[in-house]
mmCIF file of C-alpha atoms in Angstrom:
data_model
loop_
_atom_site.group_PDB
_atom_site.id
_atom_site.type_symbol
_atom_site.label_atom_id
_atom_site.label_comp_id
_atom_site.label_asym_id
_atom_site.label_seq_id
_atom_site.Cartn_x
_atom_site.Cartn_y
_atom_site.Cartn_z
ATOM 1 C CA ASN Q 1099 43.828 -30.564 -5.913
ATOM 2 C CA PRO Q 1100 41.206 -28.844 -8.153
ATOM 3 C CA ASN Q 1101 38.352 -29.523 -5.695
ATOM 4 C CA SER Q 1102 40.073 -27.617 -2.901
ATOM 5 C CA ARG Q 1103 40.104 -24.456 -5.061
ATOM 6 C CA ARG Q 1104 36.347 -24.671 -5.634
ATOM 7 C CA TRP Q 1105 35.406 -24.379 -1.958
ATOM 8 C CA PRO Q 1106 36.344 -20.698 -1.536
ATOM 9 C CA ALA Q 1107 34.408 -19.856 -4.705
ATOM 10 C CA LEU Q 1108 31.363 -21.848 -3.523
ATOM 11 C CA ILE Q 1109 31.471 -20.194 -0.091
ATOM 12 C CA LEU Q 1110 31.738 -16.755 -1.687
ATOM 13 C CA LEU Q 1111 28.793 -17.566 -3.963
ATOM 14 C CA ALA Q 1112 26.698 -18.795 -1.016
ATOM 15 C CA VAL Q 1113 27.411 -15.636 1.000
ATOM 16 C CA THR Q 1114 26.728 -13.393 -1.999
ATOM 17 C CA VAL Q 1115 23.341 -15.022 -2.558
ATOM 18 C CA SER Q 1116 22.264 -15.378 1.091
ATOM 19 C CA VAL Q 1117 23.174 -11.929 2.496
ATOM 20 C CA PRO Q 1118 20.659 -10.011 0.329
ATOM 21 C CA PHE Q 1119 18.027 -12.666 1.048
ATOM 22 C CA VAL Q 1120 18.515 -12.319 4.816
ATOM 23 C CA PHE Q 1121 18.361 -8.518 4.579
ATOM 24 C CA LEU Q 1122 15.324 -8.406 2.276
ATOM 25 C CA HIS Q 1123 13.376 -11.312 3.781
ATOM 26 C CA GLY Q 1124 10.073 -9.881 5.008
ATOM 27 C CA ARG Q 1125 10.795 -6.555 3.344
ATOM 28 C CA LEU Q 1126 9.603 -7.299 -0.174
ATOM 29 C CA SER Q 1127 5.961 -7.687 -1.068
ATOM 30 C CA ILE Q 1128 4.462 -8.780 -4.352
ATOM 31 C CA THR Q 1129 0.883 -7.780 -5.087
ATOM 32 C CA LEU Q 1130 -1.044 -9.990 -7.469
ATOM 33 C CA THR Q 1131 -3.918 -7.596 -8.178
ATOM 34 C CA PRO Q 1132 -3.818 -4.598 -10.537
ATOM 35 C CA SER Q 1133 -5.255 -2.510 -7.710
ATOM 36 C CA VAL Q 1134 -2.310 -0.148 -7.136
ATOM 37 C CA GLY Q 1135 -0.465 -0.139 -10.458
ATOM 38 C CA TYR Q 1136 2.743 -1.631 -9.061
ATOM 39 C CA ARG Q 1137 3.637 -5.284 -8.466
ATOM 40 C CA LEU Q 1138 6.709 -5.142 -6.215
ATOM 41 C CA PHE Q 1139 7.067 -3.084 -3.033
ATOM 42 C CA PHE Q 1140 9.791 -2.587 -0.447
ATOM 43 C CA ILE Q 1141 8.122 -2.744 2.972
ATOM 44 C CA SER Q 1142 9.372 -0.425 5.699
ATOM 45 C CA TRP Q 1143 8.058 -1.916 8.954
ATOM 46 C CA GLY Q 1144 7.528 0.185 12.050
ATOM 47 C CA THR Q 1145 6.849 3.367 10.116
ATOM 48 C CA GLU Q 1146 5.875 6.359 12.225
ATOM 49 C CA ALA Q 1147 2.224 6.876 11.292
ATOM 50 C CA GLY Q 1148 2.498 10.618 11.905
ATOM 51 C CA ASN Q 1149 5.083 10.911 9.113
ATOM 52 C CA LEU Q 1150 2.743 9.524 6.463
ATOM 53 C CA GLY Q 1151 1.050 11.844 4.002
ATOM 54 C CA GLN Q 1152 -0.739 12.159 0.722
ATOM 55 C CA GLY Q 1153 1.007 10.143 -1.987
ATOM 56 C CA ASP Q 1154 2.518 7.534 0.366
ATOM 57 C CA TYR Q 1155 1.661 3.858 -0.087
ATOM 58 C CA VAL Q 1156 0.710 2.059 3.120
ATOM 59 C CA LEU Q 1157 0.139 -1.507 4.301
ATOM 60 C CA PHE Q 1158 -2.811 -2.130 6.647
ATOM 61 C CA PRO Q 1159 -5.250 -4.904 7.639
ATOM 62 C CA VAL Q 1160 -8.866 -4.885 6.421
ATOM 63 C CA LYS Q 1161 -11.582 -6.650 8.367
ATOM 64 C CA GLY Q 1162 -12.768 -9.765 6.547
ATOM 65 C CA PHE Q 1163 -9.559 -10.243 4.517
ATOM 66 C CA SER Q 1164 -6.665 -12.530 5.463
ATOM 67 C CA ALA Q 1165 -3.950 -10.562 3.638
ATOM 68 C CA PRO Q 1166 -3.201 -6.896 4.343
ATOM 69 C CA PHE Q 1167 -3.919 -4.256 1.716
ATOM 70 C CA ILE Q 1168 -1.475 -1.878 0.056
ATOM 71 C CA LYS Q 1169 -3.087 1.401 -1.026
ATOM 72 C CA LYS Q 1170 -2.037 4.986 -1.710
ATOM 73 C CA ILE Q 1171 -3.010 7.796 0.658
ATOM 74 C CA THR Q 1172 -5.021 10.100 -1.592
ATOM 75 C CA CYS Q 1173 -6.447 12.421 1.063
ATOM 76 C CA ALA Q 1174 -5.098 12.854 4.601
ATOM 77 C CA ASP Q 1175 -6.466 14.297 7.824
ATOM 78 C CA GLY Q 1176 -7.159 18.021 7.661
ATOM 79 C CA SER Q 1177 -7.847 17.918 3.910
ATOM 80 C CA VAL Q 1178 -11.384 18.381 2.605
ATOM 81 C CA LEU Q 1179 -12.875 15.257 1.040
ATOM 82 C CA ALA Q 1180 -16.009 15.743 -1.036
ATOM 83 C CA MET Q 1181 -18.205 13.423 -3.067
ATOM 84 C CA GLN Q 1182 -20.073 14.777 -6.062
ATOM 85 C CA ASP Q 1183 -21.914 12.627 -8.640
ATOM 86 C CA ASP Q 1184 -20.115 9.487 -7.378
ATOM 87 C CA GLY Q 1185 -16.752 11.220 -7.844
ATOM 88 C CA TYR Q 1186 -14.322 11.895 -4.988
ATOM 89 C CA PHE Q 1187 -12.364 15.132 -4.636
ATOM 90 C CA CYS Q 1188 -9.589 16.027 -2.198
ATOM 91 C CA ASN Q 1189 -9.238 19.781 -1.746
ATOM 92 C CA GLY Q 1190 -10.966 20.137 -5.127
ATOM 93 C CA GLU Q 1191 -8.678 17.671 -6.952
ATOM 94 C CA TYR Q 1192 -10.452 14.749 -8.638
ATOM 95 C CA LEU Q 1193 -9.470 11.340 -7.214
ATOM 96 C CA GLY Q 1194 -11.794 8.851 -8.900
ATOM 97 C CA ARG Q 1195 -15.315 7.436 -8.952
ATOM 98 C CA ALA Q 1196 -17.163 4.850 -6.922
ATOM 99 C CA ILE Q 1197 -18.824 2.011 -8.786
ATOM 100 C CA LYS Q 1198 -22.287 1.692 -7.253
ATOM 101 C CA LYS Q 1199 -22.825 -1.901 -8.357
ATOM 102 C CA LYS Q 1200 -19.619 -2.967 -6.566
ATOM 103 C CA ALA Q 1201 -20.615 -1.853 -3.059
ATOM 104 C CA GLN Q 1202 -22.356 0.984 -1.279
ATOM 105 C CA PRO Q 1203 -20.107 4.057 -1.692
ATOM 106 C CA PHE Q 1204 -18.672 5.816 1.360
ATOM 107 C CA VAL Q 1205 -20.135 9.327 1.572
ATOM 108 C CA TRP Q 1206 -18.256 12.254 3.137
ATOM 109 C CA ASN Q 1207 -18.315 15.990 2.479
ATOM 110 C CA ASP Q 1208 -16.126 17.685 5.073
ATOM 111 C CA ALA Q 1209 -12.610 17.927 6.449
ATOM 112 C CA ILE Q 1210 -11.078 14.539 7.197
ATOM 113 C CA PRO Q 1211 -10.854 14.029 10.974
ATOM 114 C CA LYS Q 1212 -7.507 13.915 12.769
ATOM 115 C CA ASP Q 1213 -5.587 10.639 12.357
ATOM 116 C CA LYS Q 1214 -7.844 9.376 9.540
ATOM 117 C CA LEU Q 1215 -6.692 8.572 5.996
ATOM 118 C CA PHE Q 1216 -8.566 8.110 2.721
ATOM 119 C CA VAL Q 1217 -6.724 5.479 0.661
ATOM 120 C CA MET Q 1218 -7.260 4.313 -2.910
ATOM 121 C CA GLY Q 1219 -5.871 2.002 -5.521
ATOM 122 C CA SER Q 1220 -5.184 3.239 -9.032
ATOM 123 C CA HIS Q 1221 -7.484 0.686 -10.675
ATOM 124 C CA ALA Q 1222 -11.170 1.577 -11.122
ATOM 125 C CA ASP Q 1223 -12.201 -1.752 -9.538
ATOM 126 C CA SER Q 1224 -9.987 -1.350 -6.474
ATOM 127 C CA TYR Q 1225 -11.684 -2.089 -3.147
ATOM 128 C CA ASP Q 1226 -10.611 0.886 -1.056
ATOM 129 C CA SER Q 1227 -11.806 3.864 1.020
ATOM 130 C CA ARG Q 1228 -14.454 4.627 -1.589
ATOM 131 C CA TYR Q 1229 -16.272 1.640 -0.072
ATOM 132 C CA PHE Q 1230 -14.890 0.965 3.418
ATOM 133 C CA GLY Q 1231 -14.249 4.576 4.447
ATOM 134 C CA PHE Q 1232 -11.318 6.010 6.330
ATOM 135 C CA ILE Q 1233 -8.549 4.001 7.944
ATOM 136 C CA ASP Q 1234 -6.902 5.091 11.190
ATOM 137 C CA ARG Q 1235 -3.248 6.088 11.112
ATOM 138 C CA LYS Q 1236 -2.657 3.602 13.945
ATOM 139 C CA GLU Q 1237 -3.888 0.762 11.670
ATOM 140 C CA VAL Q 1238 -0.991 1.339 9.254
ATOM 141 C CA THR Q 1239 1.586 -1.377 9.874
ATOM 142 C CA ALA Q 1240 4.169 -0.280 7.292
ATOM 143 C CA ARG Q 1241 5.060 2.089 4.489
ATOM 144 C CA ALA Q 1242 5.181 0.404 1.069
ATOM 145 C CA VAL Q 1243 7.679 1.879 -1.385
ATOM 146 C CA PRO Q 1244 6.899 0.929 -5.008
ATOM 147 C CA ILE Q 1245 9.803 -0.684 -6.887
ATOM 148 C CA PHE Q 1246 8.221 -2.074 -10.052
#
């Protein structure tokens, strides 16, 4: 019977398609804004906040927004953050500018306090620490690993 030979192939196909979905469900995030330069992220939930550092992408809630943000840590606690002529510098390295007409810029010229992070998107119009200031390490809910 030809139909009886199809069942093993259909079951194999169903397992092949569903296993990755079950594993990746809740672990992939698509961002619709150009804010961070990537569109697809692998989300690593339960990340130890102490293991995060400059260059890592993180997922965190922002007051007043229903969806969490994904941003890159551009300056971490212990580093010196300085603002000069609307430009931000971490340990002397240029990070980007604040756009005054967008919102009141966050001003800081000192070492970043313990357990605080300065996060930014790669797009000039990104709403990030240039406007809302530091985030606490404990606010980070996951590490976001860029895929595409």
